[in-house]
Structure formats: C-alpha cells, structure tokens
Amino acid sequence: MATSAQQIVTETGDAGALSHVAIIMDGNGRWATKHGKARAQGHRKGADAVREAIEGAVECGVQYLTLYAFSSENWNRPAEEVSDLMGLLKLYLQREIKTLHKQGIRLRIIGRRDRLSADIISMIDKAEEKTAANTRMTLVIALSYGSRDEIVAAMQKLAQAVAKGELSPEDINEARVSSALWTHDIPDPDLIIRTSGEQRLSNFLLWQAAYAEFSFPDILWPDFTKAEFKLAVEDFLGRNRRFGARP
Ligand code: IPE
Ligand code: IPE
Ligand code: MG
C-alpha cells in the first residue's frame, strides 16, 4: 500500500527522507488573464497560496520549505509590476511574520540583497533575527535570487581565499563550493515543485538540484492548496531515488 503524506506525519512525526521541498511559484499572470483580472491581482492571490504551501509543509513534517518569490531576471519586468511585487512582499512580511514566529518557523532569505530597497532589507533582517531560534521548520524565501549569481559570488569568495593564501586550488571540492553558496546551511532540495505547467528551473538552485526529484502539477500558483502539496509529497514518497548507484 502506498504511504500517504498524512501517515508519515502520524507515524514518525517527520517526513524522513523528505527534508527539503522547494517550490517555483509560477502562473500568477496566467491566472489573472484566465479570470479577466489585472496581473497584480494574480500576484495578490498568489501571496495567499503561500499560506497553503506553508501549512502543507508543516503538516507533512518537512524541515525546509524554499519558495522562489522573485528571480534575478524578474527585475527585467515592467517597473510597475516589479513595484507591485515588492509592495506585496512588504505587505506579506508585515502581515505574516508574527504568525510564522508563533508557529515556530524560522525565516531565511536568499538572494542579492543589494538590489532590494532599504526598507525591505531592514524588514527581512528583523524577521530573520526574530525567528532565528525557531526549530519547527525553516522557510527559505528566494528573493532577487538567481542561481548563477549565487555561483559567481561563491567562486569569488573561493578565489579571494586562494589569492590570500588561505586556500589552495586543489583543496576546492564539492563541500567547499556548497559551503560558499548562500544555501550553505540548508540541505539540498529533495523535491522541487513547479506549478503552471512550465518544466524548467529558471535559474533556481542549479547546483543544489543535482539529485532533486521534480513535480509539475498542472495548476496555476494562485490555485495551489495544501492538498496539492500533499499529493506531490505522496508521489515523491513512491519514487526510487538512486543517486547514480545500482537500484
Ligand atoms: C509567478 O507568476 C510570479 C513571479 C514570477 C514573480 P508569473 O508572474 O510568472 O505568472 P505567469 O508565468 O506570467 O503566468
Ligand atoms: C520563475 O518564474 C521565477 C519565479 C517563480 C519567482 P518566471 O515566470 O520568471 O520564469 P520564466 O520566465 O517563465 O522562465
Ligand atoms: Mg511565470
């Protein structure tokens, strides 16, 4: 009999082999078009779906949930849309931090902070500090995030260490590269979910996704529910991960 996400919670209190789920929250614009609304309304509805994903993750007992909220390439969208998205993010942080904290959730933001406005930087700094000791789940928000940006920054860090004589080139290995990334203290994702039907990474966790499983539910992000999250988890639990070894 297939193991259900709910069973995992009741039997073990955690999802065992499933420690980290990452989601590419895509399809807000198409949702808006489908409902004859402005894109901004699609993004607003998308922000509500975030709560569903968090509840699903908490109920399944996953330790890390990463949400791709804004990519480095999303800065190339029209200024009005970028400003709508940043406004929504501020609203989200103002509205949700207390609840996240009460639920025992630790917040981590990954991405290029220098491109964000001073008020958003200050809000995320405070939120990270406030929730730093929480242990129930870590919610990672990828914001102004690009995996290639992250890898370039890591290479620069390692090159500087070599230039200073602190590191020799032959000592650079996978572990050192991983620990130079913004995700240095976060395990690799086990499962990456992308909504909206697109089947690509769009510059998300390229290094970290080496052995991730993928799920592409045919649903637009604003319609995402915790039931949908659990379906993806159940499907994941039935898969055979081989990591290149013999089955
Ligand atoms: C995801 O929805 C939100 C962000 C990328 C910030 P989109 O805005 O990409 O929606 P579609 O892909 O145009 O439907
Ligand atoms: C990826 O979605 C980024 C986020 C969901 C934040 P996009 O809508 O930006 O990706 P592409 O352009 O379809 O690849
Ligand atoms: Mg999109």
PDB file of C-alpha atoms and ligand atoms in Angstrom:
ATOM      1  CA  MET A   1       0.000   0.000   0.000  1.00  0.00           C
ATOM      2  CA  ALA A   2       1.327   3.443  -0.867  1.00  0.00           C
ATOM      3  CA  THR A   3       2.360   5.576   2.093  1.00  0.00           C
ATOM      4  CA  SER A   4       0.363   8.776   2.411  1.00  0.00           C
ATOM      5  CA  ALA A   5       1.772  12.145   3.454  1.00  0.00           C
ATOM      6  CA  GLN A   6      -0.622  12.138   6.408  1.00  0.00           C
ATOM      7  CA  GLN A   7       0.575   8.669   7.507  1.00  0.00           C
ATOM      8  CA  ILE A   8       4.162   9.897   7.532  1.00  0.00           C
ATOM      9  CA  VAL A   9       3.181  12.651   9.943  1.00  0.00           C
ATOM     10  CA  THR A  10       1.230  10.442  12.305  1.00  0.00           C
ATOM     11  CA  GLU A  11       3.705   7.571  12.305  1.00  0.00           C
ATOM     12  CA  THR A  12       7.037   9.310  12.511  1.00  0.00           C
ATOM     13  CA  GLY A  13       6.390  12.982  13.130  1.00  0.00           C
ATOM     14  CA  ASP A  14       8.540  13.835  10.165  1.00  0.00           C
ATOM     15  CA  ALA A  15       8.828  13.037   6.508  1.00  0.00           C
ATOM     16  CA  GLY A  16      12.018  11.011   6.893  1.00  0.00           C
ATOM     17  CA  ALA A  17      13.735  11.049   3.530  1.00  0.00           C
ATOM     18  CA  LEU A  18      11.943  14.249   2.589  1.00  0.00           C
ATOM     19  CA  SER A  19      13.671  17.056   4.377  1.00  0.00           C
ATOM     20  CA  HIS A  20      13.510  19.912   1.877  1.00  0.00           C
ATOM     21  CA  VAL A  21      10.777  20.878  -0.580  1.00  0.00           C
ATOM     22  CA  ALA A  22      11.349  23.833  -2.918  1.00  0.00           C
ATOM     23  CA  ILE A  23       8.607  25.469  -4.962  1.00  0.00           C
ATOM     24  CA  ILE A  24       8.762  27.586  -8.112  1.00  0.00           C
ATOM     25  CA  MET A  25       5.531  29.514  -7.655  1.00  0.00           C
ATOM     26  CA  ASP A  26       4.564  30.168 -11.259  1.00  0.00           C
ATOM     27  CA  GLY A  27       1.383  31.149 -13.103  1.00  0.00           C
ATOM     28  CA  ASN A  28       0.059  34.266 -11.357  1.00  0.00           C
ATOM     29  CA  GLY A  29      -0.155  36.202 -14.633  1.00  0.00           C
ATOM     30  CA  ARG A  30      -1.989  33.410 -16.440  1.00  0.00           C
ATOM     31  CA  TRP A  31      -4.369  33.045 -13.503  1.00  0.00           C
ATOM     32  CA  ALA A  32      -5.193  36.764 -13.779  1.00  0.00           C
ATOM     33  CA  THR A  33      -5.751  36.548 -17.543  1.00  0.00           C
ATOM     34  CA  LYS A  34      -7.962  33.496 -17.100  1.00  0.00           C
ATOM     35  CA  HIS A  35     -10.135  35.407 -14.627  1.00  0.00           C
ATOM     36  CA  GLY A  36     -10.161  38.690 -16.575  1.00  0.00           C
ATOM     37  CA  LYS A  37      -8.149  40.462 -13.861  1.00  0.00           C
ATOM     38  CA  ALA A  38      -5.006  42.590 -13.729  1.00  0.00           C
ATOM     39  CA  ARG A  39      -1.683  40.779 -13.205  1.00  0.00           C
ATOM     40  CA  ALA A  40      -1.342  42.471  -9.807  1.00  0.00           C
ATOM     41  CA  GLN A  41      -4.453  40.638  -8.659  1.00  0.00           C
ATOM     42  CA  GLY A  42      -2.902  37.360  -9.734  1.00  0.00           C
ATOM     43  CA  HIS A  43       0.133  38.153  -7.596  1.00  0.00           C
ATOM     44  CA  ARG A  44      -2.105  39.081  -4.656  1.00  0.00           C
ATOM     45  CA  LYS A  45      -3.959  35.773  -4.905  1.00  0.00           C
ATOM     46  CA  GLY A  46      -0.576  34.062  -5.245  1.00  0.00           C
ATOM     47  CA  ALA A  47       0.528  35.520  -1.907  1.00  0.00           C
ATOM     48  CA  ASP A  48      -2.486  33.822  -0.271  1.00  0.00           C
ATOM     49  CA  ALA A  49      -1.465  30.470  -1.755  1.00  0.00           C
ATOM     50  CA  VAL A  50       1.853  30.783   0.109  1.00  0.00           C
ATOM     51  CA  ARG A  51      -0.012  30.092   3.345  1.00  0.00           C
ATOM     52  CA  GLU A  52      -1.368  26.854   1.870  1.00  0.00           C
ATOM     53  CA  ALA A  53       2.136  25.716   0.945  1.00  0.00           C
ATOM     54  CA  ILE A  54       3.464  26.503   4.428  1.00  0.00           C
ATOM     55  CA  GLU A  55       0.607  24.635   6.117  1.00  0.00           C
ATOM     56  CA  GLY A  56       1.120  21.662   3.823  1.00  0.00           C
ATOM     57  CA  ALA A  57       4.837  21.594   4.583  1.00  0.00           C
ATOM     58  CA  VAL A  58       4.334  21.904   8.340  1.00  0.00           C
ATOM     59  CA  GLU A  59       1.698  19.153   8.336  1.00  0.00           C
ATOM     60  CA  CYS A  60       3.958  16.827   6.333  1.00  0.00           C
ATOM     61  CA  GLY A  61       6.798  17.479   8.768  1.00  0.00           C
ATOM     62  CA  VAL A  62       9.315  18.758   6.222  1.00  0.00           C
ATOM     63  CA  GLN A  63      12.192  20.682   7.789  1.00  0.00           C
ATOM     64  CA  TYR A  64      12.864  23.147   4.961  1.00  0.00           C
ATOM     65  CA  LEU A  65      10.484  24.818   2.549  1.00  0.00           C
ATOM     66  CA  THR A  66      12.013  27.111  -0.072  1.00  0.00           C
ATOM     67  CA  LEU A  67       9.771  29.421  -2.092  1.00  0.00           C
ATOM     68  CA  TYR A  68      11.018  31.104  -5.250  1.00  0.00           C
ATOM     69  CA  ALA A  69       9.382  34.510  -4.931  1.00  0.00           C
ATOM     70  CA  PHE A  70      11.382  36.764  -7.266  1.00  0.00           C
ATOM     71  CA  SER A  71      14.217  35.877  -9.610  1.00  0.00           C
ATOM     72  CA  SER A  72      17.185  37.987 -10.635  1.00  0.00           C
ATOM     73  CA  GLU A  73      15.635  38.014 -14.120  1.00  0.00           C
ATOM     74  CA  ASN A  74      12.298  39.244 -12.758  1.00  0.00           C
ATOM     75  CA  TRP A  75      13.976  42.663 -12.328  1.00  0.00           C
ATOM     76  CA  ASN A  76      13.580  42.904 -16.112  1.00  0.00           C
ATOM     77  CA  ARG A  77       9.784  43.020 -15.872  1.00  0.00           C
ATOM     78  CA  PRO A  78       7.981  46.362 -16.349  1.00  0.00           C
ATOM     79  CA  ALA A  79       8.689  48.769 -13.456  1.00  0.00           C
ATOM     80  CA  GLU A  80       5.029  48.780 -12.443  1.00  0.00           C
ATOM     81  CA  GLU A  81       4.940  45.012 -11.994  1.00  0.00           C
ATOM     82  CA  VAL A  82       8.235  44.991 -10.057  1.00  0.00           C
ATOM     83  CA  SER A  83       6.830  47.660  -7.777  1.00  0.00           C
ATOM     84  CA  ASP A  84       3.560  45.708  -7.288  1.00  0.00           C
ATOM     85  CA  LEU A  85       5.559  42.616  -6.360  1.00  0.00           C
ATOM     86  CA  MET A  86       7.802  44.485  -3.911  1.00  0.00           C
ATOM     87  CA  GLY A  87       4.737  46.160  -2.349  1.00  0.00           C
ATOM     88  CA  LEU A  88       3.100  42.776  -1.912  1.00  0.00           C
ATOM     89  CA  LEU A  89       6.221  41.377  -0.353  1.00  0.00           C
ATOM     90  CA  LYS A  90       6.258  44.169   2.233  1.00  0.00           C
ATOM     91  CA  LEU A  91       2.594  43.572   2.995  1.00  0.00           C
ATOM     92  CA  TYR A  92       3.234  39.849   3.304  1.00  0.00           C
ATOM     93  CA  LEU A  93       6.109  40.342   5.724  1.00  0.00           C
ATOM     94  CA  GLN A  94       4.162  42.840   7.833  1.00  0.00           C
ATOM     95  CA  ARG A  95       1.150  40.534   7.970  1.00  0.00           C
ATOM     96  CA  GLU A  96       2.764  37.120   8.394  1.00  0.00           C
ATOM     97  CA  ILE A  97       5.940  37.409  10.499  1.00  0.00           C
ATOM     98  CA  LYS A  98       4.087  37.223  13.809  1.00  0.00           C
ATOM     99  CA  THR A  99       2.154  34.140  12.702  1.00  0.00           C
ATOM    100  CA  LEU A 100       5.262  32.429  11.360  1.00  0.00           C
ATOM    101  CA  HIS A 101       7.048  33.133  14.619  1.00  0.00           C
ATOM    102  CA  LYS A 102       4.126  31.773  16.671  1.00  0.00           C
ATOM    103  CA  GLN A 103       4.179  28.612  14.564  1.00  0.00           C
ATOM    104  CA  GLY A 104       7.867  28.100  15.360  1.00  0.00           C
ATOM    105  CA  ILE A 105       9.026  28.816  11.819  1.00  0.00           C
ATOM    106  CA  ARG A 106      12.468  30.256  11.133  1.00  0.00           C
ATOM    107  CA  LEU A 107      12.721  32.608   8.179  1.00  0.00           C
ATOM    108  CA  ARG A 108      15.730  32.802   5.852  1.00  0.00           C
ATOM    109  CA  ILE A 109      16.050  34.967   2.772  1.00  0.00           C
ATOM    110  CA  ILE A 110      18.462  34.052  -0.024  1.00  0.00           C
ATOM    111  CA  GLY A 111      19.297  36.303  -2.959  1.00  0.00           C
ATOM    112  CA  ARG A 112      21.026  39.573  -3.857  1.00  0.00           C
ATOM    113  CA  ARG A 113      20.126  41.971  -1.044  1.00  0.00           C
ATOM    114  CA  ASP A 114      21.944  44.889  -2.618  1.00  0.00           C
ATOM    115  CA  ARG A 115      19.250  45.169  -5.264  1.00  0.00           C
ATOM    116  CA  LEU A 116      16.429  45.464  -2.713  1.00  0.00           C
ATOM    117  CA  SER A 117      15.160  48.707  -1.168  1.00  0.00           C
ATOM    118  CA  ALA A 118      16.430  49.747   2.266  1.00  0.00           C
ATOM    119  CA  ASP A 119      13.035  49.253   3.950  1.00  0.00           C
ATOM    120  CA  ILE A 120      12.723  45.682   2.636  1.00  0.00           C
ATOM    121  CA  ILE A 121      16.285  44.866   3.708  1.00  0.00           C
ATOM    122  CA  SER A 122      15.545  46.145   7.182  1.00  0.00           C
ATOM    123  CA  MET A 123      12.276  44.154   7.382  1.00  0.00           C
ATOM    124  CA  ILE A 124      13.926  40.902   6.362  1.00  0.00           C
ATOM    125  CA  ASP A 125      16.889  41.463   8.677  1.00  0.00           C
ATOM    126  CA  LYS A 126      14.483  41.941  11.598  1.00  0.00           C
ATOM    127  CA  ALA A 127      12.333  38.961  10.620  1.00  0.00           C
ATOM    128  CA  GLU A 128      15.369  36.680  10.340  1.00  0.00           C
ATOM    129  CA  GLU A 129      16.654  37.843  13.696  1.00  0.00           C
ATOM    130  CA  LYS A 130      13.304  37.451  15.429  1.00  0.00           C
ATOM    131  CA  THR A 131      12.756  33.914  14.163  1.00  0.00           C
ATOM    132  CA  ALA A 132      16.384  32.708  14.278  1.00  0.00           C
ATOM    133  CA  ALA A 133      15.914  30.287  17.189  1.00  0.00           C
ATOM    134  CA  ASN A 134      12.749  28.614  15.832  1.00  0.00           C
ATOM    135  CA  THR A 135      13.106  24.923  15.028  1.00  0.00           C
ATOM    136  CA  ARG A 136       9.808  23.582  13.685  1.00  0.00           C
ATOM    137  CA  MET A 137      10.586  24.411  10.064  1.00  0.00           C
ATOM    138  CA  THR A 138      12.820  26.761   8.101  1.00  0.00           C
ATOM    139  CA  LEU A 139      11.044  28.825   5.476  1.00  0.00           C
ATOM    140  CA  VAL A 140      13.549  29.995   2.881  1.00  0.00           C
ATOM    141  CA  ILE A 141      12.390  32.761   0.567  1.00  0.00           C
ATOM    142  CA  ALA A 142      14.420  33.126  -2.625  1.00  0.00           C
ATOM    143  CA  LEU A 143      14.151  36.808  -3.343  1.00  0.00           C
ATOM    144  CA  SER A 144      16.104  38.640  -6.014  1.00  0.00           C
ATOM    145  CA  TYR A 145      17.620  35.195  -6.347  1.00  0.00           C
ATOM    146  CA  GLY A 146      19.500  33.778  -9.305  1.00  0.00           C
ATOM    147  CA  SER A 147      21.447  30.561  -9.075  1.00  0.00           C
ATOM    148  CA  ARG A 148      24.145  31.804 -11.451  1.00  0.00           C
ATOM    149  CA  ASP A 149      24.537  34.980  -9.348  1.00  0.00           C
ATOM    150  CA  GLU A 150      24.938  32.732  -6.315  1.00  0.00           C
ATOM    151  CA  ILE A 151      27.536  30.529  -8.012  1.00  0.00           C
ATOM    152  CA  VAL A 152      29.501  33.570  -9.244  1.00  0.00           C
ATOM    153  CA  ALA A 153      29.514  35.006  -5.699  1.00  0.00           C
ATOM    154  CA  ALA A 154      30.730  31.649  -4.349  1.00  0.00           C
ATOM    155  CA  MET A 155      33.525  31.485  -6.950  1.00  0.00           C
ATOM    156  CA  GLN A 156      34.629  34.996  -5.993  1.00  0.00           C
ATOM    157  CA  LYS A 157      34.723  34.014  -2.318  1.00  0.00           C
ATOM    158  CA  LEU A 158      36.866  30.962  -3.051  1.00  0.00           C
ATOM    159  CA  ALA A 159      39.137  32.899  -5.432  1.00  0.00           C
ATOM    160  CA  GLN A 160      39.706  35.547  -2.753  1.00  0.00           C
ATOM    161  CA  ALA A 161      40.644  32.860  -0.230  1.00  0.00           C
ATOM    162  CA  VAL A 162      43.111  31.414  -2.750  1.00  0.00           C
ATOM    163  CA  ALA A 163      44.541  34.878  -3.518  1.00  0.00           C
ATOM    164  CA  LYS A 164      45.099  35.479   0.206  1.00  0.00           C
ATOM    165  CA  GLY A 165      46.887  32.140   0.521  1.00  0.00           C
ATOM    166  CA  GLU A 166      44.179  30.745   2.843  1.00  0.00           C
ATOM    167  CA  LEU A 167      43.134  28.023   0.419  1.00  0.00           C
ATOM    168  CA  SER A 168      44.976  26.051  -2.217  1.00  0.00           C
ATOM    169  CA  PRO A 169      43.194  25.315  -5.537  1.00  0.00           C
ATOM    170  CA  GLU A 170      43.467  21.558  -5.064  1.00  0.00           C
ATOM    171  CA  ASP A 171      41.545  21.836  -1.797  1.00  0.00           C
ATOM    172  CA  ILE A 172      38.483  23.163  -3.615  1.00  0.00           C
ATOM    173  CA  ASN A 173      35.951  20.343  -3.565  1.00  0.00           C
ATOM    174  CA  GLU A 174      32.168  19.909  -3.681  1.00  0.00           C
ATOM    175  CA  ALA A 175      31.799  20.530   0.037  1.00  0.00           C
ATOM    176  CA  ARG A 176      33.718  23.810  -0.164  1.00  0.00           C
ATOM    177  CA  VAL A 177      31.680  25.005  -3.123  1.00  0.00           C
ATOM    178  CA  SER A 178      28.443  24.114  -1.288  1.00  0.00           C
ATOM    179  CA  SER A 179      29.575  25.972   1.784  1.00  0.00           C
ATOM    180  CA  ALA A 180      30.380  29.107  -0.226  1.00  0.00           C
ATOM    181  CA  LEU A 181      26.793  29.275  -1.554  1.00  0.00           C
ATOM    182  CA  TRP A 182      24.018  31.331   0.081  1.00  0.00           C
ATOM    183  CA  THR A 183      22.408  27.980   0.936  1.00  0.00           C
ATOM    184  CA  HIS A 184      25.495  26.818   2.906  1.00  0.00           C
ATOM    185  CA  ASP A 185      23.405  25.833   5.950  1.00  0.00           C
ATOM    186  CA  ILE A 186      20.426  24.413   4.041  1.00  0.00           C
ATOM    187  CA  PRO A 187      20.332  20.830   2.737  1.00  0.00           C
ATOM    188  CA  ASP A 188      19.847  20.247  -0.999  1.00  0.00           C
ATOM    189  CA  PRO A 189      16.188  20.110  -2.070  1.00  0.00           C
ATOM    190  CA  ASP A 190      14.731  16.606  -2.257  1.00  0.00           C
ATOM    191  CA  LEU A 191      11.667  17.685  -4.193  1.00  0.00           C
ATOM    192  CA  ILE A 192      11.151  20.694  -6.461  1.00  0.00           C
ATOM    193  CA  ILE A 193       7.577  21.546  -7.386  1.00  0.00           C
ATOM    194  CA  ARG A 194       6.847  23.963 -10.241  1.00  0.00           C
ATOM    195  CA  THR A 195       3.277  24.989 -10.887  1.00  0.00           C
ATOM    196  CA  SER A 196       1.722  26.354 -14.111  1.00  0.00           C
ATOM    197  CA  GLY A 197       2.843  23.545 -16.413  1.00  0.00           C
ATOM    198  CA  GLU A 198       6.264  25.013 -17.230  1.00  0.00           C
ATOM    199  CA  GLN A 199       9.010  22.432 -16.892  1.00  0.00           C
ATOM    200  CA  ARG A 200      12.205  24.387 -16.325  1.00  0.00           C
ATOM    201  CA  LEU A 201      14.334  25.646 -13.449  1.00  0.00           C
ATOM    202  CA  SER A 202      14.526  29.314 -14.498  1.00  0.00           C
ATOM    203  CA  ASN A 203      17.851  29.838 -12.689  1.00  0.00           C
ATOM    204  CA  PHE A 204      16.691  28.219  -9.426  1.00  0.00           C
ATOM    205  CA  LEU A 205      19.049  26.132  -7.220  1.00  0.00           C
ATOM    206  CA  LEU A 206      21.053  24.793 -10.189  1.00  0.00           C
ATOM    207  CA  TRP A 207      23.890  23.339  -8.113  1.00  0.00           C
ATOM    208  CA  GLN A 208      21.647  22.180  -5.271  1.00  0.00           C
ATOM    209  CA  ALA A 209      19.145  20.420  -7.572  1.00  0.00           C
ATOM    210  CA  ALA A 210      21.694  17.829  -8.779  1.00  0.00           C
ATOM    211  CA  TYR A 211      19.605  14.919  -7.447  1.00  0.00           C
ATOM    212  CA  ALA A 212      16.270  16.579  -6.759  1.00  0.00           C
ATOM    213  CA  GLU A 213      13.018  14.929  -7.810  1.00  0.00           C
ATOM    214  CA  PHE A 214      10.596  17.089  -9.805  1.00  0.00           C
ATOM    215  CA  SER A 215       6.869  17.565  -9.742  1.00  0.00           C
ATOM    216  CA  PHE A 216       4.980  19.670 -12.275  1.00  0.00           C
ATOM    217  CA  PRO A 217       1.356  19.889 -11.157  1.00  0.00           C
ATOM    218  CA  ASP A 218      -0.912  21.250 -13.857  1.00  0.00           C
ATOM    219  CA  ILE A 219      -2.207  24.104 -11.730  1.00  0.00           C
ATOM    220  CA  LEU A 220      -1.614  27.864 -11.636  1.00  0.00           C
ATOM    221  CA  TRP A 221       0.071  29.081  -8.453  1.00  0.00           C
ATOM    222  CA  PRO A 222      -2.902  31.097  -7.059  1.00  0.00           C
ATOM    223  CA  ASP A 223      -4.962  27.866  -7.137  1.00  0.00           C
ATOM    224  CA  PHE A 224      -2.353  25.904  -5.147  1.00  0.00           C
ATOM    225  CA  THR A 225      -3.636  24.223  -1.976  1.00  0.00           C
ATOM    226  CA  LYS A 226      -2.168  22.191   0.836  1.00  0.00           C
ATOM    227  CA  ALA A 227      -3.925  19.137  -0.623  1.00  0.00           C
ATOM    228  CA  GLU A 228      -1.949  19.721  -3.810  1.00  0.00           C
ATOM    229  CA  PHE A 229       1.250  19.912  -1.714  1.00  0.00           C
ATOM    230  CA  LYS A 230       0.423  16.584  -0.080  1.00  0.00           C
ATOM    231  CA  LEU A 231      -0.254  14.959  -3.440  1.00  0.00           C
ATOM    232  CA  ALA A 232       3.225  15.956  -4.613  1.00  0.00           C
ATOM    233  CA  VAL A 233       4.734  14.603  -1.381  1.00  0.00           C
ATOM    234  CA  GLU A 234       2.857  11.304  -1.692  1.00  0.00           C
ATOM    235  CA  ASP A 235       4.042  10.916  -5.257  1.00  0.00           C
ATOM    236  CA  PHE A 236       7.620  11.688  -4.141  1.00  0.00           C
ATOM    237  CA  LEU A 237       7.430   9.043  -1.411  1.00  0.00           C
ATOM    238  CA  GLY A 238       6.646   6.394  -4.007  1.00  0.00           C
ATOM    239  CA  ARG A 239       9.738   7.154  -6.091  1.00  0.00           C
ATOM    240  CA  ASN A 240      13.007   5.274  -6.135  1.00  0.00           C
ATOM    241  CA  ARG A 241      15.955   7.665  -5.787  1.00  0.00           C
ATOM    242  CA  ARG A 242      19.163   6.034  -6.907  1.00  0.00           C
ATOM    243  CA  PHE A 243      21.760   8.813  -6.823  1.00  0.00           C
ATOM    244  CA  GLY A 244      23.642   7.073  -9.604  1.00  0.00           C
ATOM    245  CA  ALA A 245      24.087   3.854  -7.654  1.00  0.00           C
ATOM    246  CA  ARG A 246      22.690   0.486  -8.759  1.00  0.00           C
ATOM    247  CA  PRO A 247      18.997   0.021  -7.964  1.00  0.00           C
TER     248      PRO A 247
HETATM  249  C1  IPE B   1       4.935  33.940 -10.847  1.00  0.00           C
HETATM  250  O1  IPE B   1       3.931  34.236 -11.737  1.00  0.00           O
HETATM  251  C2  IPE B   1       5.338  35.143 -10.027  1.00  0.00           C
HETATM  252  C3  IPE B   1       6.675  35.653 -10.325  1.00  0.00           C
HETATM  253  C4  IPE B   1       7.471  35.207 -11.255  1.00  0.00           C
HETATM  254  C5  IPE B   1       7.150  36.754  -9.526  1.00  0.00           C
HETATM  255  P1  IPE B   1       4.191  34.905 -13.146  1.00  0.00           P
HETATM  256  O2  IPE B   1       4.069  36.390 -12.989  1.00  0.00           O
HETATM  257  O3  IPE B   1       5.460  34.436 -13.746  1.00  0.00           O
HETATM  258  O4  IPE B   1       2.953  34.353 -13.969  1.00  0.00           O
HETATM  259  P2  IPE B   1       2.926  33.860 -15.480  1.00  0.00           P
HETATM  260  O5  IPE B   1       4.037  32.887 -15.667  1.00  0.00           O
HETATM  261  O6  IPE B   1       3.091  35.074 -16.330  1.00  0.00           O
HETATM  262  O7  IPE B   1       1.577  33.225 -15.631  1.00  0.00           O
HETATM  263  C1  IPE B   2      10.356  31.821 -12.244  1.00  0.00           C
HETATM  264  O1  IPE B   2       9.201  32.165 -12.948  1.00  0.00           O
HETATM  265  C2  IPE B   2      10.575  32.756 -11.102  1.00  0.00           C
HETATM  266  C3  IPE B   2       9.587  32.724 -10.024  1.00  0.00           C
HETATM  267  C4  IPE B   2       8.551  31.935  -9.946  1.00  0.00           C
HETATM  268  C5  IPE B   2       9.835  33.645  -8.948  1.00  0.00           C
HETATM  269  P1  IPE B   2       9.255  33.051 -14.271  1.00  0.00           P
HETATM  270  O2  IPE B   2       7.844  33.183 -14.725  1.00  0.00           O
HETATM  271  O3  IPE B   2      10.016  34.281 -14.020  1.00  0.00           O
HETATM  272  O4  IPE B   2      10.108  32.111 -15.235  1.00  0.00           O
HETATM  273  P2  IPE B   2      10.158  32.024 -16.823  1.00  0.00           P
HETATM  274  O5  IPE B   2      10.411  33.407 -17.330  1.00  0.00           O
HETATM  275  O6  IPE B   2       8.836  31.503 -17.287  1.00  0.00           O
HETATM  276  O7  IPE B   2      11.258  31.052 -17.112  1.00  0.00           O
HETATM  277 MG    MG B   3       5.952  32.908 -14.956  1.00  0.00          MG
END
